[in-house]
Amino acid sequence: MTTASEPIAPGGGERRLHPLSWLFVLIQQLKSFALPLLVLLFGGRGNSWELWGLAGAGVLVVAAVLQYFFYRFRIEADGIVIRSGVFQKSLRHVPWQRVHNVALHQTVLHRLFNVAEVRLESAGGMQAEAEMRVLSLADAQALEELVRGHEHATGAAQTEAAPPASRVLLAMDTAEVVRLGLVSNRGLILAAAAFGVLAQADVLDDWIGPSVKGAVEWGRGQQLDWLGWAVGITGVLLAVVLALRLLSIALALLQFHGFTLTEQGRRLSAQRGLLTRMRANMPRSRIQAWSLHEGLVHRWFKRRSLRVDSASMQTANDQRSLRDLAPLATPEACDELVRHLLPGGHWPMREWRRLHPRAWRRQFGLPALATLLLAGLLTWLNGAVGLATLALLPVLALRAVVWARHAGYSEEGGLVAVREGWLDKRWRFVEVRRIQSLVLSQSPLDRRHGMATLLMDTVGASPFDPPVRVRYLPMAEAEALRARLAAAMDARPTPARTAA
């Protein structure tokens, strides 16, 4: 067996994980059982079945640690061979060509012991091809370099050509990460989760409730009648908004501090994180679809966000995957990045086509129906005052008209793009050769208005991003677009442009 001091190289013997691997496996298992164990220890009633639950958790932890004691891997010319299992042995060969992403994950504890967790991910897989917890940092970086060097291998021996130079495509300084925190709503999600926990612990009644009442009473005590009450409520809301933004900034710094996107040959790599450092990389050819976002706060800072869908099912909701090519950047920087990475370099689109003339009605229909139902409910509960809800109808109608005026699609140079939104703008675009399937659908309301929706399915689409679809097209135009795209999908693909 190869010793840990010998460098990773093809043709060597079997290697073990880092000697401290058992510690990190144990910590990971304890995290999984932390909440049930705390409930049993502090909320249990001393029943015997609860003690059996603790014993079962301990057995699972021991079994998981033993699995990693029996974990071995060997580097070969065409891939990596992994042998694992205590009672049920498994031998797995992962070719280098199958690996499209190498993710390195380092928490503060990892960095203290100079180790890293490594994940080898493939295209279309539901889980990682291999997960090594943990390797020494030197071995992890050497394994990452091996994957890069074998990206274009087809079974032939590796050439003697020097590796391409690394080029920085985007780097975010601390000020830019702070802007990202102001733009994003990460603090709101965490605050909502904390709100639920605090509500169960009666903290809202004991602390937050009296604080709000105190602010309101202070406002009323200024002898301003209803205006003082409004001042107190406004002060509370401003304090909440400020706290959420500060929390969003803190989360952005933890997640994206030191964000750097680099390119080496045909492979992209991004590293980020303040306490926990993560680095992920993937071939440019694995990019399936693109998503540009420009919200109202983005425009205040003259910024946009750029994300991609990669050809990997397990990375759709994995924070360690490479999805954010530009968490926050200027519109010019985002456009330049897209032009550089797209094979044809054709962006932004020159000509946009409008949707169906009555598209605004479809966009207005469901919100209007919900408003009418809400007005009816409030009128039944509170009398005529509930009819004030109907004042939302003109606002919703105006919003639908403006939305339809700015929505559209474009089809140029082997690229299909969709844009939607006015205050909150989004662009979704995909190369035609990346489309996996085309679905033409019509709801009953669509059929009544002579409309249809064309959905373009791609590999690795995130459930949290809007799909690549063109809504509210005239039926004849939707069928013609579907026919053109289907013909282009069957055509010979355009060769990818190699970086200089």
Coordinates of C-alpha atoms in Angstrom, one line a residue, residues 134-431:
V134 CA -11.1 13.5 4.2
L135 CA -7.8 13.8 2.3
S136 CA -4.7 15.8 3.1
L137 CA -4.9 19.2 1.3
A138 CA -1.9 18.2 -0.9
D139 CA -3.6 15.0 -2.0
A140 CA -6.9 16.8 -2.6
Q141 CA -5.2 19.4 -4.8
A142 CA -3.2 16.7 -6.6
L143 CA -6.4 14.7 -7.3
E144 CA -8.0 17.9 -8.7
E145 CA -5.0 18.5 -11.0
L146 CA -5.3 14.9 -12.3
V147 CA -8.9 15.4 -13.2
R148 CA -8.0 18.6 -15.0
G149 CA -5.2 16.9 -16.9
H150 CA -7.4 14.0 -18.0
E151 CA -10.4 16.0 -19.1
H152 CA -9.8 15.5 -22.8
A153 CA -8.3 12.1 -22.5
T154 CA -9.8 9.3 -24.7
G155 CA -7.8 6.4 -23.4
A156 CA -4.5 7.5 -25.1
A157 CA -1.4 8.3 -23.1
Q158 CA -1.1 11.8 -21.8
T159 CA 0.8 14.3 -23.9
E160 CA 3.9 16.2 -22.8
A161 CA 2.3 19.6 -23.6
A162 CA 2.5 22.1 -20.9
P163 CA -0.9 22.8 -19.1
P164 CA -2.7 26.0 -20.2
A165 CA -2.2 29.1 -18.0
S166 CA -4.9 30.0 -15.6
R167 CA -6.9 33.2 -16.2
V168 CA -9.0 35.1 -13.8
L169 CA -12.4 35.9 -15.3
L170 CA -14.1 37.5 -12.2
A171 CA -12.9 38.5 -8.7
M172 CA -15.2 40.0 -6.0
D173 CA -13.6 42.2 -3.4
T174 CA -15.2 42.8 0.1
A175 CA -17.2 45.8 -1.0
E176 CA -18.8 43.8 -3.8
V177 CA -19.7 41.0 -1.4
V178 CA -21.3 43.6 0.9
R179 CA -23.4 44.8 -2.0
L180 CA -24.4 41.2 -2.7
G181 CA -25.6 41.0 0.9
L182 CA -27.7 44.1 0.5
V183 CA -29.1 42.8 -2.8
S184 CA -29.9 39.3 -1.7
N185 CA -32.6 38.1 0.8
R186 CA -30.5 35.4 2.5
G187 CA -31.2 37.0 5.9
L188 CA -34.9 36.8 5.3
I189 CA -34.8 33.0 4.9
L190 CA -32.7 32.5 8.0
A191 CA -34.9 34.9 10.0
A192 CA -38.1 33.0 8.9
A193 CA -36.6 29.8 10.2
A194 CA -35.5 31.5 13.5
F195 CA -39.0 33.0 13.8
G196 CA -40.5 29.5 13.8
V197 CA -38.1 28.2 16.4
L198 CA -38.6 31.3 18.7
A199 CA -42.3 31.0 18.4
Q200 CA -42.2 27.4 19.7
A201 CA -40.0 28.6 22.6
D202 CA -42.4 31.5 23.6
V203 CA -39.6 34.0 23.1
L204 CA -41.8 36.1 20.8
D205 CA -44.3 36.6 23.7
D206 CA -41.6 37.2 26.3
W207 CA -39.2 39.5 24.4
I208 CA -40.3 40.5 20.9
G209 CA -43.9 41.3 21.9
P210 CA -43.0 43.7 24.8
S211 CA -40.4 45.4 22.6
V212 CA -42.9 46.1 19.8
K213 CA -45.5 47.3 22.4
G214 CA -42.8 49.6 24.0
A215 CA -42.0 51.2 20.6
V216 CA -45.7 51.8 19.9
E217 CA -46.3 53.3 23.4
W218 CA -43.3 55.5 23.0
G219 CA -44.7 56.9 19.7
R220 CA -48.1 57.5 21.3
G221 CA -46.5 59.2 24.3
Q222 CA -45.1 62.0 22.1
Q223 CA -48.6 63.6 22.0
L224 CA -48.9 63.1 18.3
D225 CA -52.1 60.9 18.4
W226 CA -52.2 58.5 15.5
L227 CA -49.0 60.0 14.0
G228 CA -47.1 59.0 17.1
W229 CA -48.5 55.4 16.8
A230 CA -47.4 55.4 13.1
V231 CA -43.9 56.6 14.0
G232 CA -43.5 53.8 16.5
I233 CA -44.6 51.1 14.0
T234 CA -42.3 52.6 11.4
G235 CA -39.4 52.5 13.7
V236 CA -40.0 48.9 14.5
L237 CA -40.2 48.0 10.8
L238 CA -37.0 49.9 10.0
A239 CA -35.2 48.1 12.8
V240 CA -36.4 44.8 11.3
V241 CA -35.3 45.7 7.8
L242 CA -31.9 46.9 9.0
A243 CA -31.4 43.7 11.1
L244 CA -32.3 41.5 8.0
R245 CA -29.9 43.4 5.8
L246 CA -27.1 43.1 8.3
L247 CA -27.8 39.4 8.6
S248 CA -27.8 39.1 4.7
I249 CA -24.4 40.9 4.6
A250 CA -23.0 38.5 7.2
L251 CA -24.2 35.5 5.3
A252 CA -22.9 36.8 2.0
L253 CA -19.4 37.4 3.6
L254 CA -19.4 33.8 5.0
Q255 CA -20.4 32.3 1.7
F256 CA -18.8 34.4 -1.0
H257 CA -15.8 36.2 0.6
G258 CA -12.8 36.0 -1.7
F259 CA -14.9 34.7 -4.7
T260 CA -12.7 34.2 -7.7
L261 CA -13.7 32.6 -11.0
T262 CA -10.8 31.3 -13.1
E263 CA -10.4 29.5 -16.4
Q264 CA -7.7 27.0 -17.3
G265 CA -8.1 25.6 -20.7
R266 CA -11.7 24.4 -21.1
R267 CA -12.3 24.1 -17.3
L268 CA -13.8 26.7 -15.0
S269 CA -12.9 26.9 -11.3
A270 CA -14.4 29.0 -8.5
Q271 CA -13.3 29.3 -4.9
R272 CA -15.1 31.2 -2.1
G273 CA -15.9 31.3 1.6
L274 CA -14.7 33.1 4.7
L275 CA -14.6 30.4 7.4
T276 CA -15.5 27.4 5.2
R277 CA -13.5 27.5 2.0
M278 CA -15.0 25.8 -1.1
R279 CA -13.5 25.3 -4.5
A280 CA -15.4 23.7 -7.4
N281 CA -14.6 23.3 -11.0
M282 CA -16.2 21.9 -14.1
P283 CA -15.7 21.8 -17.9
R284 CA -17.2 24.7 -19.9
S285 CA -18.9 22.1 -22.1
R286 CA -21.1 21.0 -19.1
I287 CA -23.0 24.3 -19.0
Q288 CA -26.6 23.6 -20.1
A289 CA -28.5 26.9 -19.5
W290 CA -27.9 30.4 -18.3
S291 CA -29.9 32.7 -16.0
L292 CA -29.4 36.5 -15.6
H293 CA -31.2 38.3 -12.8
E294 CA -31.6 42.0 -12.3
G295 CA -33.9 43.1 -9.5
L296 CA -34.9 46.5 -8.3
V297 CA -32.1 46.7 -5.8
H298 CA -29.7 45.3 -8.4
R299 CA -30.4 48.3 -10.6
W300 CA -29.8 50.7 -7.7
F301 CA -26.2 49.4 -7.5
K302 CA -26.0 48.9 -11.3
R303 CA -25.4 45.1 -10.9
R304 CA -26.7 41.7 -12.2
S305 CA -26.3 38.1 -11.1
L306 CA -25.3 35.3 -13.5
R307 CA -26.0 31.6 -12.8
V308 CA -25.8 28.4 -14.9
D309 CA -27.3 25.0 -14.9
S310 CA -24.7 22.2 -15.2
A311 CA -25.1 18.7 -16.5
S312 CA -25.4 17.2 -13.1
M313 CA -28.6 16.3 -11.3
Q314 CA -27.0 16.2 -7.8
T315 CA -25.6 19.8 -8.0
A316 CA -29.1 21.4 -8.6
N317 CA -29.3 22.3 -4.9
D318 CA -25.8 21.7 -3.7
Q319 CA -24.0 24.8 -2.3
R320 CA -20.6 23.2 -3.1
S321 CA -21.3 23.0 -6.8
L322 CA -20.3 25.6 -9.4
R323 CA -23.5 27.4 -10.3
D324 CA -22.8 31.1 -9.5
L325 CA -20.5 32.3 -12.2
A326 CA -21.1 35.9 -11.2
P327 CA -22.9 36.3 -7.8
L328 CA -22.9 40.0 -8.4
A329 CA -21.2 42.0 -11.2
T330 CA -21.9 44.9 -13.5
P331 CA -24.1 44.3 -16.6
E332 CA -21.1 44.8 -18.8
A333 CA -19.0 42.2 -16.9
C334 CA -21.9 39.7 -17.1
D335 CA -22.4 40.2 -20.8
E336 CA -18.6 39.9 -21.4
L337 CA -18.5 36.7 -19.4
V338 CA -21.4 35.2 -21.3
R339 CA -19.8 36.2 -24.7
H340 CA -16.5 34.6 -23.7
L341 CA -18.0 31.3 -22.5
L342 CA -20.7 30.8 -25.2
P343 CA -19.3 28.9 -28.2
G344 CA -20.7 31.5 -30.7
G345 CA -20.1 34.4 -28.4
H346 CA -23.5 35.9 -29.4
W347 CA -24.9 38.0 -26.6
P348 CA -26.9 40.0 -25.9
M349 CA -29.7 39.3 -28.5
R350 CA -30.3 41.9 -31.1
E351 CA -34.0 41.3 -31.8
W352 CA -36.8 40.4 -29.3
R353 CA -40.2 39.2 -30.4
R354 CA -43.4 40.1 -28.5
L355 CA -45.8 37.6 -27.0
H356 CA -49.5 37.3 -27.8
P357 CA -51.3 40.6 -27.8
R358 CA -53.6 39.3 -25.0
A359 CA -50.8 37.9 -22.9
W360 CA -51.4 40.5 -20.2
R361 CA -54.9 39.0 -19.6
R362 CA -53.4 35.6 -18.8
Q363 CA -50.9 37.3 -16.5
F364 CA -53.7 39.3 -14.8
G365 CA -56.2 36.5 -14.6
L366 CA -55.1 34.4 -11.6
P367 CA -54.0 37.4 -9.3
A368 CA -57.4 39.1 -10.1
L369 CA -59.3 35.9 -9.2
A370 CA -57.4 35.6 -5.9
T371 CA -58.1 39.3 -5.1
L372 CA -61.8 38.9 -5.7
L373 CA -61.9 35.8 -3.5
L374 CA -60.0 37.7 -0.8
A375 CA -62.3 40.7 -1.0
G376 CA -65.3 38.4 -0.7
L377 CA -63.9 36.7 2.4
L378 CA -62.9 40.0 4.1
T379 CA -66.3 41.5 3.2
W380 CA -68.1 38.5 4.8
L381 CA -65.9 38.8 7.9
N382 CA -65.7 42.6 8.4
G383 CA -68.4 44.1 6.3
A384 CA -68.1 46.8 3.5
V385 CA -64.5 47.7 4.6
G386 CA -63.4 44.4 3.0
L387 CA -64.3 45.9 -0.4
A388 CA -61.2 48.1 -0.1
T389 CA -59.2 45.1 -1.3
L390 CA -60.7 45.6 -4.8
A391 CA -58.4 48.7 -5.1
L392 CA -55.6 46.2 -5.9
L393 CA -57.3 45.2 -9.2
P394 CA -56.1 48.4 -11.2
V395 CA -52.6 47.9 -9.8
L396 CA -52.5 44.2 -10.8
A397 CA -53.9 45.1 -14.3
L398 CA -51.2 47.8 -14.7
R399 CA -48.5 45.3 -13.6
A400 CA -49.7 42.7 -16.1
V401 CA -49.7 45.2 -19.0
V402 CA -46.2 46.4 -18.1
W403 CA -45.0 42.8 -17.7
A404 CA -46.4 41.8 -21.1
R405 CA -44.8 44.9 -22.7
H406 CA -41.3 43.9 -21.5
A407 CA -41.6 40.1 -22.0
G408 CA -40.4 38.4 -25.1
Y409 CA -38.2 35.8 -26.7
S410 CA -35.4 35.7 -29.2
E411 CA -33.9 33.1 -31.5
E412 CA -30.5 33.9 -33.0
G413 CA -27.2 32.2 -33.8
G414 CA -28.2 28.8 -32.3
L415 CA -29.3 30.5 -29.0
V416 CA -32.9 30.8 -27.6
A417 CA -33.5 33.4 -24.9
V418 CA -36.5 34.4 -22.9
R419 CA -36.9 37.6 -20.9
E420 CA -39.6 38.5 -18.3
G421 CA -40.2 41.1 -15.7
W422 CA -40.0 44.8 -15.4
L423 CA -39.0 45.7 -11.8
D424 CA -37.6 42.2 -11.4
K425 CA -35.9 41.3 -14.7
R426 CA -34.9 37.8 -15.6
W427 CA -33.3 36.3 -18.7
R428 CA -33.1 32.6 -19.3
F429 CA -31.2 31.4 -22.4
V430 CA -29.9 28.1 -23.7
E431 CA -28.1 26.8 -26.8

